[in-house]
mmCIF file of C-alpha atoms in Angstrom:
data_model
loop_
_atom_site.group_PDB
_atom_site.id
_atom_site.type_symbol
_atom_site.label_atom_id
_atom_site.label_comp_id
_atom_site.label_asym_id
_atom_site.label_seq_id
_atom_site.Cartn_x
_atom_site.Cartn_y
_atom_site.Cartn_z
ATOM 1 C CA MET A 186 39.651 -80.781 102.609
ATOM 2 C CA SER A 187 39.778 -80.473 98.818
ATOM 3 C CA ILE A 188 40.193 -76.990 97.360
ATOM 4 C CA PHE A 189 37.790 -77.993 94.560
ATOM 5 C CA THR A 190 34.009 -78.306 94.657
ATOM 6 C CA ILE A 191 31.854 -79.630 91.798
ATOM 7 C CA THR A 192 28.680 -77.587 91.326
ATOM 8 C CA ALA A 193 27.175 -79.152 88.178
ATOM 9 C CA THR A 194 27.776 -82.052 85.809
ATOM 10 C CA ASP A 195 26.757 -82.818 82.240
ATOM 11 C CA PRO A 196 24.703 -86.027 81.886
ATOM 12 C CA HIS A 197 26.051 -86.800 78.407
ATOM 13 C CA SER A 198 29.802 -86.317 78.965
ATOM 14 C CA ARG A 199 32.407 -85.909 81.693
ATOM 15 C CA ALA A 200 32.027 -82.111 81.627
ATOM 16 C CA ARG A 201 31.564 -80.475 85.008
ATOM 17 C CA ALA A 202 31.397 -76.990 86.492
ATOM 18 C CA GLY A 203 33.062 -76.247 89.807
ATOM 19 C CA VAL A 204 34.993 -73.819 91.979
ATOM 20 C CA VAL A 205 38.678 -73.854 92.971
ATOM 21 C CA ARG A 206 39.280 -72.030 96.263
ATOM 22 C CA THR A 207 42.560 -70.152 96.736
ATOM 23 C CA PRO A 208 43.921 -67.597 99.233
ATOM 24 C CA HIS A 209 43.364 -64.866 96.623
ATOM 25 C CA GLY A 210 39.821 -65.791 95.681
ATOM 26 C CA ASP A 211 37.652 -68.427 94.055
ATOM 27 C CA VAL A 212 38.119 -69.614 90.480
ATOM 28 C CA PRO A 213 34.955 -70.802 88.696
ATOM 29 C CA THR A 214 35.663 -73.727 86.379
ATOM 30 C CA PRO A 215 36.032 -74.727 83.600
ATOM 31 C CA VAL A 216 38.604 -71.959 83.273
ATOM 32 C CA PHE A 217 41.219 -70.763 80.815
ATOM 33 C CA MET A 218 44.176 -69.026 82.436
ATOM 34 C CA PRO A 219 46.254 -66.512 80.462
ATOM 35 C CA VAL A 220 49.980 -67.156 80.679
ATOM 36 C CA GLY A 221 52.229 -64.488 82.169
ATOM 37 C CA THR A 222 55.542 -66.176 81.421
ATOM 38 C CA ARG A 223 57.806 -63.522 82.934
ATOM 39 C CA GLY A 224 55.301 -62.017 85.336
ATOM 40 C CA THR A 225 53.223 -60.336 82.644
ATOM 41 C CA VAL A 226 50.678 -61.497 80.101
ATOM 42 C CA LYS A 227 52.490 -60.046 77.109
ATOM 43 C CA SER A 228 51.521 -56.421 76.371
ATOM 44 C CA LEU A 229 48.510 -56.429 78.744
ATOM 45 C CA SER A 230 48.064 -54.863 82.184
ATOM 46 C CA PRO A 231 46.509 -56.560 85.229
ATOM 47 C CA ARG A 232 43.670 -54.035 85.055
ATOM 48 C CA GLU A 233 42.843 -55.048 81.479
ATOM 49 C CA LEU A 234 42.892 -58.716 82.420
ATOM 50 C CA ARG A 235 40.582 -58.165 85.386
ATOM 51 C CA GLU A 236 38.172 -56.017 83.383
ATOM 52 C CA HIS A 237 37.900 -58.697 80.708
ATOM 53 C CA GLY A 238 37.189 -61.509 83.145
ATOM 54 C CA ALA A 239 40.488 -63.212 83.982
ATOM 55 C CA THR A 240 40.183 -65.007 87.319
ATOM 56 C CA ILE A 241 43.598 -66.707 87.430
ATOM 57 C CA ILE A 242 46.880 -66.304 85.549
ATOM 58 C CA LEU A 243 49.983 -68.472 85.215
ATOM 59 C CA GLY A 244 53.626 -67.561 85.846
ATOM 60 C CA ASN A 245 56.693 -69.441 84.653
ATOM 61 C CA THR A 246 59.086 -70.726 87.302
ATOM 62 C CA TYR A 247 62.045 -71.247 84.944
ATOM 63 C CA HIS A 248 62.011 -67.760 83.441
ATOM 64 C CA LEU A 249 61.264 -65.927 86.699
ATOM 65 C CA TYR A 250 64.021 -67.855 88.473
ATOM 66 C CA LEU A 251 66.543 -66.751 85.866
ATOM 67 C CA GLN A 252 65.283 -63.167 85.749
ATOM 68 C CA PRO A 253 64.793 -61.350 88.112
ATOM 69 C CA GLY A 254 65.067 -64.219 90.624
ATOM 70 C CA HIS A 255 62.599 -65.651 93.121
ATOM 71 C CA GLU A 256 64.367 -64.104 96.128
ATOM 72 C CA LEU A 257 63.819 -60.605 94.779
ATOM 73 C CA ILE A 258 60.201 -61.399 93.912
ATOM 74 C CA ALA A 259 59.636 -62.790 97.415
ATOM 75 C CA ARG A 260 60.928 -59.544 98.923
ATOM 76 C CA HIS A 261 58.298 -57.675 96.918
ATOM 77 C CA GLY A 262 55.425 -59.748 98.265
ATOM 78 C CA GLY A 263 55.645 -62.614 95.793
ATOM 79 C CA LEU A 264 54.309 -62.422 92.262
ATOM 80 C CA HIS A 265 51.049 -60.920 93.492
ATOM 81 C CA GLY A 266 52.783 -57.877 94.947
ATOM 82 C CA PHE A 267 55.536 -57.709 92.348
ATOM 83 C CA ALA A 268 53.168 -57.794 89.357
ATOM 84 C CA SER A 269 50.257 -55.987 91.041
ATOM 85 C CA TRP A 270 47.863 -58.873 90.428
ATOM 86 C CA ASP A 271 45.497 -59.464 93.346
ATOM 87 C CA GLY A 272 43.749 -62.547 91.959
ATOM 88 C CA PRO A 273 44.685 -66.226 92.040
ATOM 89 C CA MET A 274 47.899 -67.385 90.369
ATOM 90 C CA LEU A 275 49.474 -70.697 89.368
ATOM 91 C CA THR A 276 53.123 -71.376 88.623
ATOM 92 C CA ASP A 277 54.441 -74.322 86.650
ATOM 93 C CA SER A 278 57.511 -76.209 87.871
ATOM 94 C CA GLY A 279 60.009 -75.161 85.190
ATOM 95 C CA GLY A 280 60.295 -78.739 83.968
ATOM 96 C CA PHE A 281 58.825 -78.119 80.535
ATOM 97 C CA GLN A 282 61.262 -75.314 79.761
ATOM 98 C CA VAL A 283 64.301 -77.194 81.073
ATOM 99 C CA PHE A 284 63.541 -80.369 79.144
ATOM 100 C CA SER A 285 62.632 -78.405 76.029
ATOM 101 C CA LEU A 286 66.304 -77.437 75.920
ATOM 102 C CA ILE A 287 67.078 -81.117 75.365
ATOM 103 C CA TYR A 288 64.477 -82.074 72.841
ATOM 104 C CA GLY A 289 63.741 -78.827 71.017
ATOM 105 C CA GLY A 290 60.457 -78.232 69.314
ATOM 106 C CA ILE A 291 58.439 -80.005 71.995
ATOM 107 C CA SER A 292 55.862 -77.233 71.900
ATOM 108 C CA ASN A 293 55.238 -78.111 68.251
ATOM 109 C CA GLU A 294 54.938 -81.848 68.702
ATOM 110 C CA ILE A 295 51.299 -81.741 69.733
ATOM 111 C CA LYS A 296 50.590 -80.300 66.288
ATOM 112 C CA GLY A 297 52.538 -83.059 64.594
ATOM 113 C CA ARG A 298 55.474 -80.896 63.560
ATOM 114 C CA ARG A 299 59.074 -81.970 64.083
ATOM 115 C CA PRO A 300 61.944 -79.452 64.312
ATOM 116 C CA GLN A 301 63.604 -78.961 60.935
ATOM 117 C CA ARG A 302 67.000 -78.030 62.334
ATOM 118 C CA ALA A 303 69.014 -79.104 65.344
ATOM 119 C CA ASN A 304 68.182 -77.102 68.447
ATOM 120 C CA PRO A 305 71.207 -74.917 69.307
ATOM 121 C CA MET A 306 70.392 -75.380 73.009
ATOM 122 C CA GLN A 307 70.767 -79.160 72.851
ATOM 123 C CA GLY A 308 73.630 -80.404 74.959
ATOM 124 C CA MET A 309 73.047 -77.693 77.551
ATOM 125 C CA VAL A 310 71.174 -80.027 79.906
ATOM 126 C CA LYS A 311 72.196 -83.052 81.960
ATOM 127 C CA VAL A 312 69.606 -85.238 83.687
ATOM 128 C CA THR A 313 70.455 -87.320 86.739
ATOM 129 C CA GLU A 314 68.326 -89.187 89.239
ATOM 130 C CA ASP A 315 68.729 -86.315 91.659
ATOM 131 C CA ALA A 316 68.434 -83.240 89.465
ATOM 132 C CA VAL A 317 68.522 -81.499 86.112
ATOM 133 C CA ILE A 318 71.614 -79.388 85.419
ATOM 134 C CA PHE A 319 71.269 -76.751 82.725
ATOM 135 C CA LYS A 320 72.764 -73.570 81.331
ATOM 136 C CA SER A 321 70.883 -70.286 81.261
ATOM 137 C CA TYR A 322 69.753 -69.168 77.827
ATOM 138 C CA LEU A 323 70.493 -65.609 79.007
ATOM 139 C CA ASP A 324 74.186 -65.841 79.833
ATOM 140 C CA GLY A 325 75.244 -69.491 79.759
ATOM 141 C CA SER A 326 75.559 -69.722 83.542
ATOM 142 C CA ARG A 327 75.126 -73.159 85.124
ATOM 143 C CA HIS A 328 72.053 -73.954 87.257
ATOM 144 C CA THR A 329 70.592 -76.999 88.984
ATOM 145 C CA PHE A 330 66.926 -77.837 89.497
ATOM 146 C CA THR A 331 66.094 -80.555 91.977
ATOM 147 C CA PRO A 332 62.497 -81.291 92.937
ATOM 148 C CA GLU A 333 63.169 -79.514 96.234
ATOM 149 C CA ARG A 334 64.692 -76.507 94.476
ATOM 150 C CA SER A 335 61.714 -76.131 92.143
ATOM 151 C CA ILE A 336 59.357 -76.151 95.129
ATOM 152 C CA GLN A 337 61.554 -73.671 97.001
ATOM 153 C CA ILE A 338 61.517 -71.300 94.024
ATOM 154 C CA GLN A 339 57.745 -71.591 93.704
ATOM 155 C CA HIS A 340 57.372 -70.913 97.422
ATOM 156 C CA GLY A 341 59.260 -67.661 96.867
ATOM 157 C CA LEU A 342 57.129 -66.747 93.869
ATOM 158 C CA GLY A 343 54.088 -67.215 96.088
ATOM 159 C CA ALA A 344 51.482 -68.434 93.592
ATOM 160 C CA ASP A 345 48.316 -69.922 95.063
ATOM 161 C CA ILE A 346 48.800 -73.195 93.170
ATOM 162 C CA ILE A 347 52.222 -74.670 92.486
ATOM 163 C CA VAL A 348 53.187 -77.766 90.514
ATOM 164 C CA CYS A 349 55.556 -80.699 91.010
ATOM 165 C CA PHE A 350 58.838 -80.847 89.128
ATOM 166 C CA ASP A 351 58.683 -83.595 86.499
ATOM 167 C CA GLU A 352 60.632 -85.113 83.648
ATOM 168 C CA LEU A 353 59.300 -84.442 80.158
ATOM 169 C CA PRO A 354 60.104 -87.132 77.554
ATOM 170 C CA PRO A 355 59.414 -86.557 73.835
ATOM 171 C CA PHE A 356 56.213 -87.975 72.355
ATOM 172 C CA HIS A 357 58.118 -90.571 70.324
ATOM 173 C CA ALA A 358 59.803 -92.108 73.397
ATOM 174 C CA THR A 359 59.658 -95.877 73.684
ATOM 175 C CA TYR A 360 57.465 -97.671 76.201
ATOM 176 C CA LYS A 361 60.563 -98.634 78.207
ATOM 177 C CA TYR A 362 61.878 -95.088 78.437
ATOM 178 C CA THR A 363 58.424 -93.654 79.141
ATOM 179 C CA ARG A 364 58.044 -96.095 82.045
ATOM 180 C CA GLN A 365 61.464 -95.155 83.418
ATOM 181 C CA SER A 366 60.651 -91.463 83.076
ATOM 182 C CA MET A 367 57.271 -91.917 84.780
ATOM 183 C CA ASP A 368 58.855 -93.763 87.688
ATOM 184 C CA ARG A 369 61.428 -91.000 88.115
ATOM 185 C CA THR A 370 58.680 -88.384 88.004
ATOM 186 C CA HIS A 371 56.867 -90.319 90.747
ATOM 187 C CA ARG A 372 59.994 -90.350 92.901
ATOM 188 C CA TRP A 373 60.383 -86.624 92.315
ATOM 189 C CA ALA A 374 56.710 -86.138 93.237
ATOM 190 C CA VAL A 375 57.386 -87.673 96.660
ATOM 191 C CA ARG A 376 60.296 -85.282 97.146
ATOM 192 C CA CYS A 377 58.220 -82.289 96.011
ATOM 193 C CA LEU A 378 55.427 -83.152 98.427
ATOM 194 C CA THR A 379 57.873 -83.598 101.304
ATOM 195 C CA ALA A 380 59.566 -80.263 100.567
ATOM 196 C CA HIS A 381 56.192 -78.550 100.377
ATOM 197 C CA ARG A 382 54.977 -79.975 103.666
ATOM 198 C CA GLU A 383 58.200 -79.025 105.445
ATOM 199 C CA ARG A 384 58.141 -75.385 104.308
ATOM 200 C CA ASP A 385 58.522 -72.556 106.798
ATOM 201 C CA THR A 386 55.224 -70.787 106.229
ATOM 202 C CA GLU A 387 56.248 -67.794 108.327
ATOM 203 C CA GLN A 388 58.917 -66.899 105.765
ATOM 204 C CA LEU A 389 56.705 -67.173 102.677
ATOM 205 C CA PRO A 390 54.705 -64.497 100.855
ATOM 206 C CA ASN A 391 51.747 -66.910 100.474
ATOM 207 C CA PRO A 392 51.728 -69.660 103.129
ATOM 208 C CA GLY A 393 48.426 -71.118 101.904
ATOM 209 C CA GLN A 394 49.774 -72.542 98.635
ATOM 210 C CA SER A 395 48.331 -75.744 97.167
ATOM 211 C CA LEU A 396 50.441 -78.346 95.343
ATOM 212 C CA PHE A 397 49.333 -80.223 92.217
ATOM 213 C CA GLY A 398 50.832 -83.536 91.108
ATOM 214 C CA ILE A 399 51.406 -84.329 87.432
ATOM 215 C CA VAL A 400 50.123 -87.524 85.818
ATOM 216 C CA HIS A 401 52.532 -89.043 83.272
ATOM 217 C CA GLY A 402 52.660 -92.176 81.134
ATOM 218 C CA GLY A 403 52.970 -90.891 77.584
ATOM 219 C CA VAL A 404 50.545 -92.435 75.104
ATOM 220 C CA PHE A 405 50.363 -95.783 76.908
ATOM 221 C CA PRO A 406 47.029 -96.576 78.648
ATOM 222 C CA ASP A 407 48.472 -98.835 81.342
ATOM 223 C CA LEU A 408 51.100 -96.254 82.294
ATOM 224 C CA ARG A 409 48.568 -93.410 82.398
ATOM 225 C CA ARG A 410 46.355 -95.498 84.677
ATOM 226 C CA ALA A 411 49.262 -96.488 86.902
ATOM 227 C CA SER A 412 50.435 -92.885 87.234
ATOM 228 C CA ALA A 413 46.971 -91.501 87.994
ATOM 229 C CA GLU A 414 46.223 -94.182 90.575
ATOM 230 C CA TYR A 415 49.621 -93.840 92.261
ATOM 231 C CA LEU A 416 49.477 -90.045 92.578
ATOM 232 C CA ALA A 417 45.887 -90.199 93.848
ATOM 233 C CA THR A 418 47.131 -91.859 97.037
ATOM 234 C CA MET A 419 49.693 -89.177 97.919
ATOM 235 C CA GLY A 420 47.656 -86.262 99.240
ATOM 236 C CA PHE A 421 48.012 -83.666 96.489
ATOM 237 C CA ASP A 422 45.535 -80.784 96.248
ATOM 238 C CA GLY A 423 44.816 -81.352 92.556
ATOM 239 C CA PHE A 424 46.320 -82.860 89.444
ATOM 240 C CA CYS A 425 47.740 -81.895 86.059
ATOM 241 C CA ILE A 426 47.837 -84.088 82.989
ATOM 242 C CA GLY A 427 51.360 -83.666 81.666
ATOM 243 C CA GLY A 428 54.224 -85.468 80.023
ATOM 244 C CA SER A 429 53.922 -86.331 76.357
ATOM 245 C CA LEU A 430 50.384 -85.743 75.100
ATOM 246 C CA GLY A 431 50.994 -87.363 71.736
ATOM 247 C CA GLY A 432 51.893 -86.351 68.222
ATOM 248 C CA ASP A 433 48.602 -84.784 67.125
ATOM 249 C CA LYS A 434 45.240 -83.630 68.455
ATOM 250 C CA PRO A 435 43.383 -86.970 68.151
ATOM 251 C CA GLN A 436 46.169 -88.684 70.073
ATOM 252 C CA MET A 437 46.032 -85.966 72.732
ATOM 253 C CA TYR A 438 42.304 -86.587 73.150
ATOM 254 C CA ASP A 439 43.049 -90.308 73.482
ATOM 255 C CA VAL A 440 45.592 -89.555 76.212
ATOM 256 C CA VAL A 441 43.016 -87.515 78.121
ATOM 257 C CA ASP A 442 40.443 -90.296 77.681
ATOM 258 C CA MET A 443 42.834 -92.911 79.034
ATOM 259 C CA THR A 444 43.789 -90.731 82.014
ATOM 260 C CA VAL A 445 40.718 -88.946 83.399
ATOM 261 C CA PRO A 446 38.732 -92.056 84.407
ATOM 262 C CA HIS A 447 41.521 -92.971 86.836
ATOM 263 C CA MET A 448 41.797 -89.517 88.444
ATOM 264 C CA PRO A 449 39.872 -88.621 91.628
ATOM 265 C CA ASP A 450 36.436 -87.194 90.818
ATOM 266 C CA GLY A 451 36.481 -84.595 93.584
ATOM 267 C CA MET A 452 39.754 -82.895 92.649
ATOM 268 C CA ALA A 453 40.627 -80.299 90.012
ATOM 269 C CA ARG A 454 42.175 -81.483 86.744
ATOM 270 C CA HIS A 455 44.469 -79.211 84.728
ATOM 271 C CA LEU A 456 45.506 -79.995 81.144
ATOM 272 C CA LEU A 457 48.888 -78.340 80.752
ATOM 273 C CA GLY A 458 49.696 -76.044 77.825
ATOM 274 C CA VAL A 459 46.445 -76.423 75.865
ATOM 275 C CA GLY A 460 44.358 -73.503 74.580
ATOM 276 C CA ASP A 461 43.034 -73.962 71.027
ATOM 277 C CA ILE A 462 39.280 -73.482 70.810
ATOM 278 C CA ASP A 463 38.529 -77.050 69.729
ATOM 279 C CA ASP A 464 40.908 -78.407 72.374
ATOM 280 C CA LEU A 465 39.164 -76.448 75.128
ATOM 281 C CA LEU A 466 35.753 -77.843 74.176
ATOM 282 C CA GLU A 467 37.085 -81.375 73.702
ATOM 283 C CA GLY A 468 38.952 -81.169 77.007
ATOM 284 C CA VAL A 469 35.913 -79.971 78.934
ATOM 285 C CA ALA A 470 33.842 -82.798 77.442
ATOM 286 C CA ARG A 471 36.447 -85.217 78.778
ATOM 287 C CA GLY A 472 36.377 -83.829 82.324
ATOM 288 C CA ILE A 473 39.128 -81.187 82.341
ATOM 289 C CA ASP A 474 38.615 -78.180 84.632
ATOM 290 C CA MET A 475 41.632 -75.931 83.985
ATOM 291 C CA PHE A 476 43.643 -74.971 80.902
ATOM 292 C CA ASP A 477 46.557 -72.648 80.113
ATOM 293 C CA CYS A 478 48.300 -71.625 76.913
ATOM 294 C CA VAL A 479 50.411 -68.816 75.457
ATOM 295 C CA SER A 480 48.556 -68.953 72.134
ATOM 296 C CA PRO A 481 46.221 -65.911 72.524
ATOM 297 C CA THR A 482 49.069 -63.418 72.869
ATOM 298 C CA ARG A 483 51.365 -65.316 70.515
ATOM 299 C CA LEU A 484 48.680 -65.112 67.844
ATOM 300 C CA GLY A 485 48.272 -61.432 68.689
ATOM 301 C CA ARG A 486 51.935 -60.800 67.972
ATOM 302 C CA HIS A 487 51.457 -62.444 64.577
ATOM 303 C CA ALA A 488 48.414 -60.370 63.543
ATOM 304 C CA THR A 489 45.966 -63.231 64.061
ATOM 305 C CA ALA A 490 42.648 -62.666 65.822
ATOM 306 C CA LEU A 491 40.425 -65.387 67.246
ATOM 307 C CA VAL A 492 36.992 -65.280 65.649
ATOM 308 C CA ARG A 493 34.066 -67.565 64.999
ATOM 309 C CA ARG A 494 33.219 -68.125 61.322
ATOM 310 C CA ASP A 495 30.785 -71.010 60.951
ATOM 311 C CA GLU A 496 30.977 -71.092 57.187
ATOM 312 C CA GLU A 497 34.597 -72.264 57.194
ATOM 313 C CA GLN A 498 35.875 -75.665 58.215
ATOM 314 C CA GLY A 499 38.975 -76.718 60.098
ATOM 315 C CA SER A 500 41.240 -74.611 62.257
ATOM 316 C CA ARG A 501 40.981 -71.601 59.892
ATOM 317 C CA ARG A 502 37.425 -70.976 61.028
ATOM 318 C CA TRP A 503 38.768 -69.690 64.352
ATOM 319 C CA LYS A 504 41.441 -67.347 62.996
ATOM 320 C CA LEU A 505 41.441 -64.040 61.144
ATOM 321 C CA ASN A 506 44.632 -62.644 59.639
ATOM 322 C CA VAL A 507 44.273 -58.890 60.049
ATOM 323 C CA LEU A 508 47.013 -58.313 57.463
ATOM 324 C CA ASN A 509 44.778 -59.683 54.723
ATOM 325 C CA ALA A 510 44.114 -57.133 52.001
ATOM 326 C CA SER A 511 40.377 -57.518 52.611
ATOM 327 C CA MET A 512 40.849 -55.933 56.053
ATOM 328 C CA ARG A 513 42.239 -52.657 54.679
ATOM 329 C CA ASP A 514 38.875 -50.887 54.427
ATOM 330 C CA ASP A 515 36.735 -53.122 56.684
ATOM 331 C CA ARG A 516 34.668 -51.132 59.197
ATOM 332 C CA ASN A 517 33.663 -54.204 61.217
ATOM 333 C CA PRO A 518 35.189 -55.117 64.586
ATOM 334 C CA LEU A 519 37.390 -58.189 64.757
ATOM 335 C CA GLN A 520 34.401 -60.225 65.973
ATOM 336 C CA PRO A 521 30.918 -58.779 65.548
ATOM 337 C CA GLY A 522 29.089 -58.978 68.861
ATOM 338 C CA CYS A 523 32.270 -59.207 70.954
ATOM 339 C CA THR A 524 32.196 -56.831 73.929
ATOM 340 C CA CYS A 525 35.958 -56.556 74.528
ATOM 341 C CA GLU A 526 37.503 -53.083 74.464
ATOM 342 C CA THR A 527 39.152 -53.756 71.112
ATOM 343 C CA CYS A 528 35.893 -54.706 69.394
ATOM 344 C CA ARG A 529 33.888 -51.955 71.086
ATOM 345 C CA THR A 530 36.311 -49.291 69.916
ATOM 346 C CA TYR A 531 38.330 -50.194 66.823
ATOM 347 C CA SER A 532 37.711 -51.437 63.290
ATOM 348 C CA ARG A 533 39.513 -54.143 61.378
ATOM 349 C CA ALA A 534 40.747 -51.430 59.036
ATOM 350 C CA TYR A 535 42.427 -49.519 61.869
ATOM 351 C CA ILE A 536 44.056 -52.639 63.302
ATOM 352 C CA HIS A 537 45.197 -53.623 59.798
ATOM 353 C CA HIS A 538 46.804 -50.190 59.517
ATOM 354 C CA LEU A 539 48.568 -50.566 62.878
ATOM 355 C CA PHE A 540 50.240 -53.808 61.825
ATOM 356 C CA LYS A 541 51.184 -52.442 58.417
ATOM 357 C CA ALA A 542 52.757 -49.444 60.171
ATOM 358 C CA ASN A 543 54.518 -51.682 62.746
ATOM 359 C CA GLU A 544 52.743 -49.930 65.596
ATOM 360 C CA ILE A 545 52.842 -51.771 68.954
ATOM 361 C CA LEU A 546 49.206 -50.913 69.665
ATOM 362 C CA GLY A 547 48.128 -53.435 67.035
ATOM 363 C CA ILE A 548 49.711 -56.274 69.010
ATOM 364 C CA ARG A 549 48.073 -55.062 72.214
ATOM 365 C CA LEU A 550 44.616 -54.759 70.701
ATOM 366 C CA VAL A 551 44.590 -58.202 69.061
ATOM 367 C CA SER A 552 46.140 -59.856 72.129
ATOM 368 C CA LEU A 553 43.496 -58.296 74.364
ATOM 369 C CA HIS A 554 40.715 -59.449 72.059
ATOM 370 C CA ASN A 555 42.118 -63.002 71.896
ATOM 371 C CA ILE A 556 42.346 -63.269 75.676
ATOM 372 C CA ALA A 557 38.825 -61.878 76.088
ATOM 373 C CA PHE A 558 37.510 -64.235 73.402
ATOM 374 C CA LEU A 559 38.761 -67.345 75.229
ATOM 375 C CA LEU A 560 37.700 -66.086 78.662
ATOM 376 C CA ASN A 561 34.209 -65.424 77.331
ATOM 377 C CA LEU A 562 34.100 -68.830 75.637
ATOM 378 C CA MET A 563 34.854 -70.547 78.942
ATOM 379 C CA ARG A 564 32.220 -68.495 80.762
ATOM 380 C CA GLU A 565 29.707 -69.672 78.157
ATOM 381 C CA VAL A 566 30.893 -73.260 78.578
ATOM 382 C CA ARG A 567 30.419 -73.066 82.335
ATOM 383 C CA ALA A 568 26.949 -71.547 81.969
ATOM 384 C CA ALA A 569 25.988 -74.243 79.441
ATOM 385 C CA ILE A 570 27.041 -77.029 81.821
ATOM 386 C CA ILE A 571 25.053 -75.505 84.671
ATOM 387 C CA ALA A 572 22.011 -75.071 82.407
ATOM 388 C CA GLY A 573 22.268 -78.605 81.005
ATOM 389 C CA ARG A 574 23.063 -77.342 77.486
ATOM 390 C CA PHE A 575 26.718 -78.250 77.072
ATOM 391 C CA GLY A 576 25.980 -80.861 74.400
ATOM 392 C CA GLU A 577 24.144 -78.231 72.349
ATOM 393 C CA MET A 578 27.006 -75.765 72.711
ATOM 394 C CA TYR A 579 29.606 -78.404 71.809
ATOM 395 C CA ALA A 580 27.695 -79.343 68.645
ATOM 396 C CA ASP A 581 27.080 -75.699 67.748
ATOM 397 C CA TRP A 582 30.752 -74.779 67.952
ATOM 398 C CA LEU A 583 32.372 -77.930 66.586
ATOM 399 C CA GLY A 584 29.733 -78.963 64.079
ATOM 400 C CA LYS A 585 29.395 -82.506 65.403
ATOM 401 C CA PRO A 586 27.411 -84.227 68.137
ATOM 402 C CA LEU A 587 28.873 -84.723 71.583
#
């Protein structure tokens, strides 16, 4: 039985509302999940996340494997017990981080930026048919990830949803290489599924884990279709759209458009590593149910608050630099009308002061607001779909018809 149930659909797009069922509770969708890379959403406590509406968070297999290690985490009850988070969790496979060591700057490619200097970590990874061999960024020690090893590590971490280990090619890869990479990812998917099914549930902190496959194929429509249709026959519990998503936002939307129609309707769809406001709305309109991204807390560390300013165009309309001189004596909250703790309690002037004084509280307050802003946005999206008003909300936020 699928862990995902659709509860409402939008008649004018592929948007849908639903529920993902996990051993630690239900997750209403569409949903944005804050990223807790090393077992913590940077600077925020589990209590703060719960109080501001987080229903699921993401942990990073690569980083948690290297420090403190999945065996230790398993002994402490998995990530749920170790991090004192009692809600649903998802872990990625570690593939993105491992392959980023090869290509460098992959996280920037979706925004059309290429790395300006050679990545010092290049040359620290070797890819074979069986595995990926890499050196730790912490101490240079040598490690090997096979599909089976990634699944074993994720079993120890104990997240409710785990993800297949995959190969990540750069967005500028040729059709030939992308096809070869996709085929290898498919072979690894078979091995991941086998390892997951053969697990010893009595020895695991969370025996009820679900496994998501990852659809690949780069920017090529025939490969995206082939990958989606192949994985749909294998018995996964849900699917991610991964691999190269293109060189800019329009190309990413094209990739989603060429992929979703070939994915099973009755299963959850997760768009990996995406969290900009326009991308969330565009993704939902194209049938995506789940999103994750580090951007809310990364922006918080760089004194940037998520806001809605209709009078401005482009990406700037969503962002407020609290270091601007105009913030120095501004009594307003970061976002008028926002009900997060930061906006209920503190002024822009105070937060401006905290960053000028290099006080850590400034990072915490803006990060908390940014997380709450996106969680609230997705709650509004879900409510709009259920009420039949998603097209109105889309046009209101993006300034264009659905």
